[in-house]
Every structure is written in structure tokens, then in C-alpha cells.
CSV table of C-alpha atoms and ligand atoms in Angstrom, one decimal:
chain,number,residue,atom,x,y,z
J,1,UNK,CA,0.0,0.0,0.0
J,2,UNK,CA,3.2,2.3,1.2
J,3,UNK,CA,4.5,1.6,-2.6
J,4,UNK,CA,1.2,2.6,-4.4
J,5,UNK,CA,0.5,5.8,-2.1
J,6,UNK,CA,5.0,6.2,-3.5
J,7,UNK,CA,3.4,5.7,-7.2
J,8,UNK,CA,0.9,7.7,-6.6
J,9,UNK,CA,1.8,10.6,-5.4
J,10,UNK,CA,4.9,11.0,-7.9
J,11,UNK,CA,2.5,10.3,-11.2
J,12,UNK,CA,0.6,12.9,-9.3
J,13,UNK,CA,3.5,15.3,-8.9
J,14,UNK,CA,4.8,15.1,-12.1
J,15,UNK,CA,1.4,15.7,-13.9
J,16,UNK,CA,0.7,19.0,-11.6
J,17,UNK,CA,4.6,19.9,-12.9
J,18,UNK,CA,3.8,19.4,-16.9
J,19,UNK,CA,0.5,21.0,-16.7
J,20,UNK,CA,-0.2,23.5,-18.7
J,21,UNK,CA,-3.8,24.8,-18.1
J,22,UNK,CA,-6.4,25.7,-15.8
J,23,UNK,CA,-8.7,23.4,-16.8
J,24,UNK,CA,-6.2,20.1,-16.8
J,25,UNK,CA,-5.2,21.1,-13.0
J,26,UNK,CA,-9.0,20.7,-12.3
J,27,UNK,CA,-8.7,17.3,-13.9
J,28,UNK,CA,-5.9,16.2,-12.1
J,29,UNK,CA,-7.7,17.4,-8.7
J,30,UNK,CA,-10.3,15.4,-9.0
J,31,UNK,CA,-8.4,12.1,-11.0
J,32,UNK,CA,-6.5,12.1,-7.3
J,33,UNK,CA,-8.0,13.9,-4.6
J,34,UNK,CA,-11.8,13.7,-6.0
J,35,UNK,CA,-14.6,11.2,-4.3
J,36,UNK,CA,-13.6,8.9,-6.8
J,37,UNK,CA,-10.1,10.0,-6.8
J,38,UNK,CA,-6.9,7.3,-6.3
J,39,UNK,CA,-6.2,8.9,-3.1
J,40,UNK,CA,-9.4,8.7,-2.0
J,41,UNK,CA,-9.4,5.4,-2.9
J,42,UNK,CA,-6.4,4.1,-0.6
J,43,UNK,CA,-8.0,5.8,2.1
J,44,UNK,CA,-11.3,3.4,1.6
J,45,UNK,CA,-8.7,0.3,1.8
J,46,UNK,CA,-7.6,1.3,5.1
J,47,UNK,CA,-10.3,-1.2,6.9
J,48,UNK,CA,-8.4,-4.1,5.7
J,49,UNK,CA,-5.3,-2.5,7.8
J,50,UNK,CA,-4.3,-3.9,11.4
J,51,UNK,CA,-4.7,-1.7,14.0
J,52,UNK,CA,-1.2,-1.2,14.3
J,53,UNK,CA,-0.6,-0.1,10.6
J,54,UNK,CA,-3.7,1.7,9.9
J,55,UNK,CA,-2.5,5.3,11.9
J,56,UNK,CA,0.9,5.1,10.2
J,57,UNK,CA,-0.7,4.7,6.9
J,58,UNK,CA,-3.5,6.8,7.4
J,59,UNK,CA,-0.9,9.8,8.0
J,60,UNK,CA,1.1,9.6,5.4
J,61,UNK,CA,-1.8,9.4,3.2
J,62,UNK,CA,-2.9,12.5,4.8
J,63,UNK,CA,0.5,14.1,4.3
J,64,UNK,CA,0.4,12.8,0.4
J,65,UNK,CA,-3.0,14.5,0.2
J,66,UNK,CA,-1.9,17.5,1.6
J,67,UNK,CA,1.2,18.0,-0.5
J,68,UNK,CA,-0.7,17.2,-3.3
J,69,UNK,CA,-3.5,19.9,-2.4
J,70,UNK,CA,-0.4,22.6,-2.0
J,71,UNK,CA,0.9,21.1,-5.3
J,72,UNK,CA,-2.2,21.8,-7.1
J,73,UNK,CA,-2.6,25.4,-5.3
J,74,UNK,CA,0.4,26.6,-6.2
J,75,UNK,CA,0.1,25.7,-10.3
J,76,UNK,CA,-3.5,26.9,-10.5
J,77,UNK,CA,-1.7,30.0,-9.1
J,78,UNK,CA,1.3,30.1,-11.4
J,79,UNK,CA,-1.5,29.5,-14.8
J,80,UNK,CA,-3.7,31.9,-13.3
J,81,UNK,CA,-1.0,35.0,-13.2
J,82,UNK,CA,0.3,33.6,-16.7
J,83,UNK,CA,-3.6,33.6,-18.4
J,84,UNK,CA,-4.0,37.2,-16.8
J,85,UNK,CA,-1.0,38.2,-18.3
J,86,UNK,CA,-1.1,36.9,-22.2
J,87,UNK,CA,-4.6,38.7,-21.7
J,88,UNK,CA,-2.8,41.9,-20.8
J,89,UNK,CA,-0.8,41.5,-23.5
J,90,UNK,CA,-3.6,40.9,-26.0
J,91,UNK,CA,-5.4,44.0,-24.9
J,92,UNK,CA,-2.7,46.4,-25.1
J,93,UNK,CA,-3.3,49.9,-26.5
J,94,UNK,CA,-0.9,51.3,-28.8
J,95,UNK,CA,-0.8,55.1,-28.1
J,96,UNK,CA,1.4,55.6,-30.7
J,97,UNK,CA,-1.6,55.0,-33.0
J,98,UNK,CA,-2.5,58.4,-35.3
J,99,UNK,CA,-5.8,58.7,-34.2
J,100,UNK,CA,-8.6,59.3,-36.6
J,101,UNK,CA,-9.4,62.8,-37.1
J,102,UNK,CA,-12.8,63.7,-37.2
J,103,UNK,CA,-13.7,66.7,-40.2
J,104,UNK,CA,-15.3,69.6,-38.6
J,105,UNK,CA,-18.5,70.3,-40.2
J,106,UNK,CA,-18.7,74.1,-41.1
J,107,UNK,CA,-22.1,77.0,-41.9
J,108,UNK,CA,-23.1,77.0,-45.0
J,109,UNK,CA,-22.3,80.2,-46.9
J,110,UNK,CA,-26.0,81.0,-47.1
J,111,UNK,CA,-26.0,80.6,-43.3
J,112,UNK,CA,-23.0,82.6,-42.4
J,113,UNK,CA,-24.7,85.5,-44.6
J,114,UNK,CA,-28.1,85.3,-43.5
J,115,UNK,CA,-26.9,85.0,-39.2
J,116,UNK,CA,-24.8,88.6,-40.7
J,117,UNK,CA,-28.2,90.1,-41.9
J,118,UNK,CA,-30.3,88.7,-38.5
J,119,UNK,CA,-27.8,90.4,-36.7
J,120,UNK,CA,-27.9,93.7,-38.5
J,121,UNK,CA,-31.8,93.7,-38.5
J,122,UNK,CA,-31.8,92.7,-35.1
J,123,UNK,CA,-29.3,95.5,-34.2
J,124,UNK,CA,-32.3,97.9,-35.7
J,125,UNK,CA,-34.9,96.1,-33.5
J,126,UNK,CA,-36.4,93.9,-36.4
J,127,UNK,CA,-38.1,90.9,-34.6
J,128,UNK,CA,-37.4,87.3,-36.7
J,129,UNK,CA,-40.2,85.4,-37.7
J,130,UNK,CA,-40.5,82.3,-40.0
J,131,UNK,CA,-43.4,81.2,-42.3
J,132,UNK,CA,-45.0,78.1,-44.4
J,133,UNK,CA,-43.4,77.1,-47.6
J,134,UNK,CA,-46.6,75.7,-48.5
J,135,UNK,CA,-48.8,78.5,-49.0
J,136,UNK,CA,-51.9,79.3,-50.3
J,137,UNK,CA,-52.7,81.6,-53.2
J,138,UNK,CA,-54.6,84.0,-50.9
J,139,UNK,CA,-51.8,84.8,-48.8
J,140,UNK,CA,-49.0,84.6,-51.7
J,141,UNK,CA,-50.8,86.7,-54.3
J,142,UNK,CA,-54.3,87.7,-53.2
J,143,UNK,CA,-53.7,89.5,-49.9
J,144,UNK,CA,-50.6,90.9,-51.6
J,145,UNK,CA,-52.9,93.0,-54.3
J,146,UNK,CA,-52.4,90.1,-56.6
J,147,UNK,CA,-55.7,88.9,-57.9
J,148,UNK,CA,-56.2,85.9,-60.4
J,149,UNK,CA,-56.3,87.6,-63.0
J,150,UNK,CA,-53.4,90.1,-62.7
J,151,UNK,CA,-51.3,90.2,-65.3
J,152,UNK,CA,-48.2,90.1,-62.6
J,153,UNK,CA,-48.7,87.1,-61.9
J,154,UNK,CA,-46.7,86.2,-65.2
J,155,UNK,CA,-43.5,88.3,-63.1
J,156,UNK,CA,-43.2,85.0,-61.1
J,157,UNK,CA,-43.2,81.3,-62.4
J,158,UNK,CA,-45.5,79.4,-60.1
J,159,UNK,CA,-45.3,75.9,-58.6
J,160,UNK,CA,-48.7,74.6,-58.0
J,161,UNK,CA,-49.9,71.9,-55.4
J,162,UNK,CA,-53.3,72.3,-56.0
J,163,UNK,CA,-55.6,74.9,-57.1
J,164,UNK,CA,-55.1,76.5,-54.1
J,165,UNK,CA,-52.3,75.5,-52.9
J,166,UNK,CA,-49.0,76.2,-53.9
J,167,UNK,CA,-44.4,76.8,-53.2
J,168,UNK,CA,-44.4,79.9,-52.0
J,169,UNK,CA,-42.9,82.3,-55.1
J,170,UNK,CA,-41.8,85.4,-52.6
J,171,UNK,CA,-41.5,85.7,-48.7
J,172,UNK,CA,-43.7,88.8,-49.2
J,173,UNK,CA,-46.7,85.9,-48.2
J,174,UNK,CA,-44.9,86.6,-44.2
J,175,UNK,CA,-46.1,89.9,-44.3
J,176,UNK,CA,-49.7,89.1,-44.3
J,177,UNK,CA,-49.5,86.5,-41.9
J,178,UNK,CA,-47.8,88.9,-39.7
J,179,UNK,CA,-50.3,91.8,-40.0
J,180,UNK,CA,-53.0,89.3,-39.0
J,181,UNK,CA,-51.3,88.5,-35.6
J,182,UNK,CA,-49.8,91.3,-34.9
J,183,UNK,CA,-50.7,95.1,-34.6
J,184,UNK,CA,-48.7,98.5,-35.3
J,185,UNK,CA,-45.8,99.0,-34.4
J,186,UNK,CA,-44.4,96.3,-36.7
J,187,UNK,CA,-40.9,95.3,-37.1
J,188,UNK,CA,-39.9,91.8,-38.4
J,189,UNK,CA,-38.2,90.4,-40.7
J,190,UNK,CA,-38.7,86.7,-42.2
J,191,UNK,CA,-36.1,85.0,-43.9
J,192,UNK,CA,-37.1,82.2,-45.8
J,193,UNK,CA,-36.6,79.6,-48.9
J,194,UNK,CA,-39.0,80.7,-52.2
J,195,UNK,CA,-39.4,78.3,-55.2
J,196,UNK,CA,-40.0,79.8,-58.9
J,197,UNK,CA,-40.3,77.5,-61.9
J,198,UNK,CA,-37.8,79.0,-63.7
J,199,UNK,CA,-35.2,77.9,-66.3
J,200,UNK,CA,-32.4,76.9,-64.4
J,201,UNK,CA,-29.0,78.4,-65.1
J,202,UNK,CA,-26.0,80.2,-63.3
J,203,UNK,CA,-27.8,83.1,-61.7
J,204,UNK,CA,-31.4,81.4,-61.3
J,205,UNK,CA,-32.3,78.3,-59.5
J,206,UNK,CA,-35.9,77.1,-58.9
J,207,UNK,CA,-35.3,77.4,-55.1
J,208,UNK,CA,-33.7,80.5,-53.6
J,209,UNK,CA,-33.6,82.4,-50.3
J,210,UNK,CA,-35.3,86.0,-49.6
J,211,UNK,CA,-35.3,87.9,-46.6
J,212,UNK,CA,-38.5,90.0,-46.0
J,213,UNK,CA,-38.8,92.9,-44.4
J,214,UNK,CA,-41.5,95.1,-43.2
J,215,UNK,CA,-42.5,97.7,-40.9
J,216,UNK,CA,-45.7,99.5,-40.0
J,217,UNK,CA,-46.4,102.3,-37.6
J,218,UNK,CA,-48.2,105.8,-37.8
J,219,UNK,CA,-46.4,108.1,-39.6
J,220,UNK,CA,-43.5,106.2,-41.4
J,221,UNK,CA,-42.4,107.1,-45.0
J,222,UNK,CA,-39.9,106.7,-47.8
J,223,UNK,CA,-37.5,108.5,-45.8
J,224,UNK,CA,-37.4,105.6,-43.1
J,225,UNK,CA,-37.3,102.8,-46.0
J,226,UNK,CA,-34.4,104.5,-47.2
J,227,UNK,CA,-32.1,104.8,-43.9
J,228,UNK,CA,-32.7,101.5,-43.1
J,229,UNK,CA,-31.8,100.3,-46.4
J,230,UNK,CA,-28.4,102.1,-46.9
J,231,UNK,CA,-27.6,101.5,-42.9
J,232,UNK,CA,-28.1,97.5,-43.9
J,233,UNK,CA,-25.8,97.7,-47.2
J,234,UNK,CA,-22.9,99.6,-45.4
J,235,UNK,CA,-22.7,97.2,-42.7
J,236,UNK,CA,-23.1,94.3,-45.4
J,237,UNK,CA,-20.9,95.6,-47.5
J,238,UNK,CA,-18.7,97.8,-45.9
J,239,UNK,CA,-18.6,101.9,-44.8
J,240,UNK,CA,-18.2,103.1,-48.7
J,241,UNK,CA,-21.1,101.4,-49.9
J,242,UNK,CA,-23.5,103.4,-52.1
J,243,UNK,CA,-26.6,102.5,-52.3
J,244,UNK,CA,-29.1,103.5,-55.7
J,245,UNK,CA,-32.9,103.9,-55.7
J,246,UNK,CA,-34.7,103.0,-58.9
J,247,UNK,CA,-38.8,103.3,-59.4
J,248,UNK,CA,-40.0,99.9,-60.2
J,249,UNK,CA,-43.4,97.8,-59.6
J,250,UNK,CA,-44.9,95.7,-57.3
J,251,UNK,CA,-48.1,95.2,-56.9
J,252,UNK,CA,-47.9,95.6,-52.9
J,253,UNK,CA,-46.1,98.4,-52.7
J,254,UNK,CA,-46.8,101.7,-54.1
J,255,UNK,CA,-44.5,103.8,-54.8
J,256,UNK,CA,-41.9,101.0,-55.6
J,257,UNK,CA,-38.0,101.0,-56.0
J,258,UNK,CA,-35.5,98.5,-57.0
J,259,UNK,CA,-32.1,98.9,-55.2
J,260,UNK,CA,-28.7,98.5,-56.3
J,261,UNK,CA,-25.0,98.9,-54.4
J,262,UNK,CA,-21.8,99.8,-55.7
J,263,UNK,CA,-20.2,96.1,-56.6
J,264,UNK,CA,-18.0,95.1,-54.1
J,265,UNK,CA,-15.7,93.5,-56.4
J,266,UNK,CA,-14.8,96.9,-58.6
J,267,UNK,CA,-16.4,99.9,-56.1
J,268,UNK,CA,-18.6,101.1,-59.3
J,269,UNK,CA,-15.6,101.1,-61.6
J,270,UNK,CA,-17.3,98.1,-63.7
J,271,UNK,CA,-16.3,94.5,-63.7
J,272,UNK,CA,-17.4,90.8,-65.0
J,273,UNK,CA,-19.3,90.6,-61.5
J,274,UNK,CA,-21.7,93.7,-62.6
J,275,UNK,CA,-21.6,93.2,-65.9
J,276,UNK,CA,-19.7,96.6,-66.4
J,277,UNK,CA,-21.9,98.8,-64.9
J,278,UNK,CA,-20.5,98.9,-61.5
J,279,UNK,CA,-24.2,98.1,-59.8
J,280,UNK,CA,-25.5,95.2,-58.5
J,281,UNK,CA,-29.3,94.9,-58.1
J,282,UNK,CA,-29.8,92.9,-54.3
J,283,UNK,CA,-33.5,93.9,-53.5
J,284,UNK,CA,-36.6,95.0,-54.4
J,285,UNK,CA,-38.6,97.3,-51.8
J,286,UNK,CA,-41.4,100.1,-51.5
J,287,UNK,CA,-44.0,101.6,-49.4
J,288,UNK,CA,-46.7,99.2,-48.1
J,289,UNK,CA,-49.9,99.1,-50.9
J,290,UNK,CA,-53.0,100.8,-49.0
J,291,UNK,CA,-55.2,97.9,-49.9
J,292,UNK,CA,-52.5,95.5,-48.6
J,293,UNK,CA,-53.0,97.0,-45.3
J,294,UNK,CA,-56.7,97.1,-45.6
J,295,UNK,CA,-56.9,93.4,-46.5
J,296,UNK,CA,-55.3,92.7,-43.5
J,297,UNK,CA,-57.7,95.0,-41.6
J,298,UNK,CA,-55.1,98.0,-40.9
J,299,UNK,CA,-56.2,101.5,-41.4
J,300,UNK,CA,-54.1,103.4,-44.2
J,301,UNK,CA,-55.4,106.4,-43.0
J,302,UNK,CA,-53.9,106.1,-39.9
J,303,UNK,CA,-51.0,103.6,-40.8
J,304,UNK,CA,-48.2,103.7,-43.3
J,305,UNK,CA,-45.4,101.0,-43.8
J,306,UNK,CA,-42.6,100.1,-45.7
J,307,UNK,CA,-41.6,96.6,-47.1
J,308,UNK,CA,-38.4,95.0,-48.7
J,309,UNK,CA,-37.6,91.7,-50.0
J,310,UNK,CA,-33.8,91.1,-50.2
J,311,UNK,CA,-32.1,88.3,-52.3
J,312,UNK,CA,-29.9,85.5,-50.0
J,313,UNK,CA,-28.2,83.9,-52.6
J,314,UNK,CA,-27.0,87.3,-54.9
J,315,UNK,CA,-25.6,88.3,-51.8
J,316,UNK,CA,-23.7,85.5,-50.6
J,317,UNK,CA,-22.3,84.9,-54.4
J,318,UNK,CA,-21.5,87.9,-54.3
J,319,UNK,CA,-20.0,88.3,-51.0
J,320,UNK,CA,-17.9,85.1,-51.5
J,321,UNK,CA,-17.1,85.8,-55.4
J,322,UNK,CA,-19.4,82.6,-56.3
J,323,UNK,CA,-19.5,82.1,-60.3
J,324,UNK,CA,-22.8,80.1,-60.3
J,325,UNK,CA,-25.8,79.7,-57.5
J,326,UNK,CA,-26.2,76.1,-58.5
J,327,UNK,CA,-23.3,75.7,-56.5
J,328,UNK,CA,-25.2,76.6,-53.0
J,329,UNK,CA,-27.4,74.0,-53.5
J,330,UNK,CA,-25.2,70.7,-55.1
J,331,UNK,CA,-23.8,70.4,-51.0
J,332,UNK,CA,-20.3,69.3,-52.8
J,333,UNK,CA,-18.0,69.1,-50.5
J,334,UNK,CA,-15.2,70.3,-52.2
J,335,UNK,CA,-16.9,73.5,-52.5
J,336,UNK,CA,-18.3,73.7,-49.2
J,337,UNK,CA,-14.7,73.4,-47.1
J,338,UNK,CA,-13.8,75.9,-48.6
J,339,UNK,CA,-15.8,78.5,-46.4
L,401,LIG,N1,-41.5,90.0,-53.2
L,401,LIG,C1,-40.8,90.8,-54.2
L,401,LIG,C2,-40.0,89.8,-55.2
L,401,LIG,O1,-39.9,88.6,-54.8
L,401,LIG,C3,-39.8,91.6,-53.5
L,401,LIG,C4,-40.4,92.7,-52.7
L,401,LIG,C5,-40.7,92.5,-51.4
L,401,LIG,C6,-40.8,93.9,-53.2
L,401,LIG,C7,-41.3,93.5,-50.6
L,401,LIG,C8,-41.3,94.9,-52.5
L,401,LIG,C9,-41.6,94.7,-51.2
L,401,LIG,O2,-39.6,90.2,-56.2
């Protein structure tokens, strides 16, 4: 029995010594010290001892047991701190890694302009206020002196949802939904997308920005149309800026004027950017139309007001030295980095 507890315990040993995994120490636990284990075993063989032999045996297979155990403790151990640190080593981070860099998205020309203009207007005390791109013809032509059968109607290209319905062709539309809700004093502006079905080419698209102004009080006149004007296209455009009145027509204003600046590019000398004549057209603008305020239930006896509609996009092409306004809208990216 002394011999096979010898055997046993240096099989034993020398297994623990070669193993090479958790999982095999487990199985050599249980192969020797389990229930069903060898050691185990020797230790159920003891009743056929004498009572003389069976203490001396049963020590030293208590001893064998508890080398073993230590054996076993000690390698489970020694794997464990090895499998902790091949993961360690698996899971390193390399700091010397470039790390990705992430592009910086940028304002869109048209948005870097029109934040300029809020700020401007705002500066004046011009409230902001937004309106539907779907409108209806009562509120885009109707209310605005535009009945069905005017021949004006022709000035603008019209997208049509329905018979009634329709792409807004001006942000004039704003300026009747504001004299609904609000009464005199007015002061807003309302920047805005409008859609024309016009031929497409590299100063018209069928979607373009306007911002609309318009103001109403007792006792305002061309004169106040005109300093607000010429105080927006200095600070646009810088100090020097001069600004020219022209008579034109709209059908909601009365008297109307088109107005120009001095091209930034040339300073009125003439250049490819004016076409030579040293202007550039940016807005169209006039005195409110008496039966515009009426439709919207404002005395013009009592009330006058001004209105102006400016152009987004000819401003920011112009601003930025843009060749095409088809550019604004294709969201290449090669174009837009560069802003
Ligand atoms: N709505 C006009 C246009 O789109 C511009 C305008 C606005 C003119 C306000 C006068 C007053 O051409």
C-alpha cells in the first residue's frame, strides 16, 4: 500500500509539474484527490489495515493529500497569473496610434450670410419670424394685391400643389400673416426659402432664399425705407457702400423702387461681377400698398409702412465671389470646405 500511495503521489506530482492549463489542473484534482479519486481510494482500503498499521498509513496518506493539495494550489496560481498576463498582453493599446481625425462640419455660406443680416436687423430692433413654404394663393398673391387675373402674376413662375395650394414664389406671403397677428408698431423680418419654376442656369435656381422685411407704424415714410436700407448695405458691405434707388413695380407696394450697391468687387468702376456697370441689383422694396393694409384690416389712413424683399443667394455669391448659385445647393463638399 506504502508503494502505491510512492506511485501515486509521484505520477501525481509530475502531472501537476507538466500542466499547462487551468482546466487540466481541475482534472488532475479530481483524477486524485476527487470522491472517486486514487487517493481517495487508498483511504477506503484502510479497513483491511491492522490496528497497528492503519495510523501510520493513514498519515502519510494524509500528508500525500496534503502536499498534493499545495501542489495543485500553487500551479493553479502560477497559470492563473500567466492567463492574466497573455490577456494583458492581448489587450494592449498602442498610443502611438495616429488617431482618426474627425472633419469639422462648417455653416453653409448661405447661413454665415443670412446670421450677418439677423444680426444687422436685429441690431435695428427687427423681430425674426418664420413662415410656411406651403402657401396658399390668398396669402402669396391675393392678400398681396395680386388677384387671379393680374397680369403680374406672369412676373413669377408658379409651382402649384393644387388649385389653391401652392411653393411659396416670394416671402412677401410673411407679411400678411404677420399683419394678422400682430398690430402696429411692426418690425420683423422673415427669412425664408422661395421656389419659382424658372429655367435653371448660373444666376437662377428654382429654389432661392429671400429675406422679407417690413415695418408698419403711424407716420412712417420713404424716408425711413431709405435709412434703413443704406444702414443694412454699409454694414453688409462695408462703410463706402453706395446704395441706388430705382422706381419699379410691385403690386404691394406703391411707390416701388428696386435697389442696387456699388459692386463690391470693382467699387462702381465696372467688372465681369456687374456686368460693367459697377451696380448690382440685391433687392426690391417700397411703401406698403394701401389695400394690402386694408386686407389685413389696418387703417391706411392712420398707418403707413414700408416693405423689402432682399435676395440671399446674390448676396452670398457675391460676398464670397461665387460664379454660379447652382453651387449653393449641389452640397459638394469640395466647394463647401472651402468656407
Ligand atoms: N417679393 C418681391 C419679389 O420677390 C420683392 C419685394 C418685397 C418687393 C417686398 C417689394 C416689397 O420680387
Amino acid at each position: 500500500m506504502k508503494q502505491q500511495l510512492e506511485t501515486i503521489k509521484e505520477t501525481a506530482k509530475k502531472a501537476i509539474l507538466e500542466c499547462e492549463n487551468e482546466r487540466a489542473i481541475e482534472e488532475i484534482r479530481v483524477k486524485y484527490l476527487g470522491k472517486k479519486g486514487e487517493l481517495t481510494a487508498i483511504l477506503k482500503q484502510m479497513g483491511s489495515l491492522s490496528a497497528e498499521e492503519r495510523p501510520v498509513m493513514g498519515q502519510l496518506v494524509n500528508e500525500a493529500k496534503q502536499k498534493l493539495e499545495e501542489l495543485i494550489s500553487q500551479k493553479s496560481n502560477e497559470l492563473k497569473a500567466k492567463a492574466t498576463e497573455l490577456k494583458l498582453k492581448a489587450e494592449t493599446v498602442d498610443i502611438t496610434m495616429p488617431a482618426k481625425v474627425k472633419k469639422q462640419g462648417k455653416l453653409h455660406p448661405l447661413n454665415t450670410v443670412l446670421n450677418d443680416m439677423i444680426d444687422i436687423f436685429q441690431s435695428m430692433g427687427f423681430d425674426v419670424l418664420d413662415g410656411p413654404e406651403v402657401e396658399t394663393d390668398h396669402y402669396n398673391f391675393e392678400c398681396l394685391n395680386v388677384p387671379a387675373d393680374h397680369p403680374a402674376r406672369d412676373m413669377q413662375d408658379t409651382f402649384y400643389l393644387g388649385e389653391n395650394l401652392l411653393l411659396r414664389t416670394q416671402t412677401s406671403a410673411a407679411q400678411i400673416r404677420t399683419m394678422e397677428t400682430r398690430k402696429p408698431p411692426i418690425r420683423v423680418i422673415c427669412p425664408g426659402r422661395v421656389f419659382r419654376a424658372d429655367e435653371v442656369d448660373a444666376t437662377h435656381s428654382p429654389v432661392f432664399h429671400q429675406i422679407e422685411g417690413l415695418v408698419v407704424d403711424k407716420g412712417i415714410t420713404m424716408c425711413d425705407l431709405k435709412g434703413v436700407l443704406e444702414q443694412f448695405a454699409r454694414e453688409i458691405y462695408g462703410p463706402d457702400t453706395k446704395v441706388k434707388f430705382r422706381p419699379s413695380f410691385f403690386p404691394f407696394t406703391e411707390p416701388s423702387v428696386e435697389v442696387d450697391v456699388t459692386c463690391s468687387k470693382c467699387s462702381g468702376g465696372g467688372c465681369r461681377v456687374c456686368k460693367g456697370s459697377g451696380w448690382i441689383e440685391i433687392l426690391g422694396a417700397g411703401m406698403v400698398h394701401p389695400n394690402v393694409l386694408r386686407s389685413c384690416g389696418i387703417d391706411p389712413d392712420v398707418y403707413s409702412g414700408f416693405a423689402f424683399g432682399i435676395g440671399l443667394d446674390r448676396l452670398t455669391t457675391t460676398r464670397y465671389k461665387i460664379s454660379d448659385i447652382r453651387l449653393l445647393f449641389e452640397n459638394d463638399k469640395r466647394f463647401l470646405e472651402q468656407f
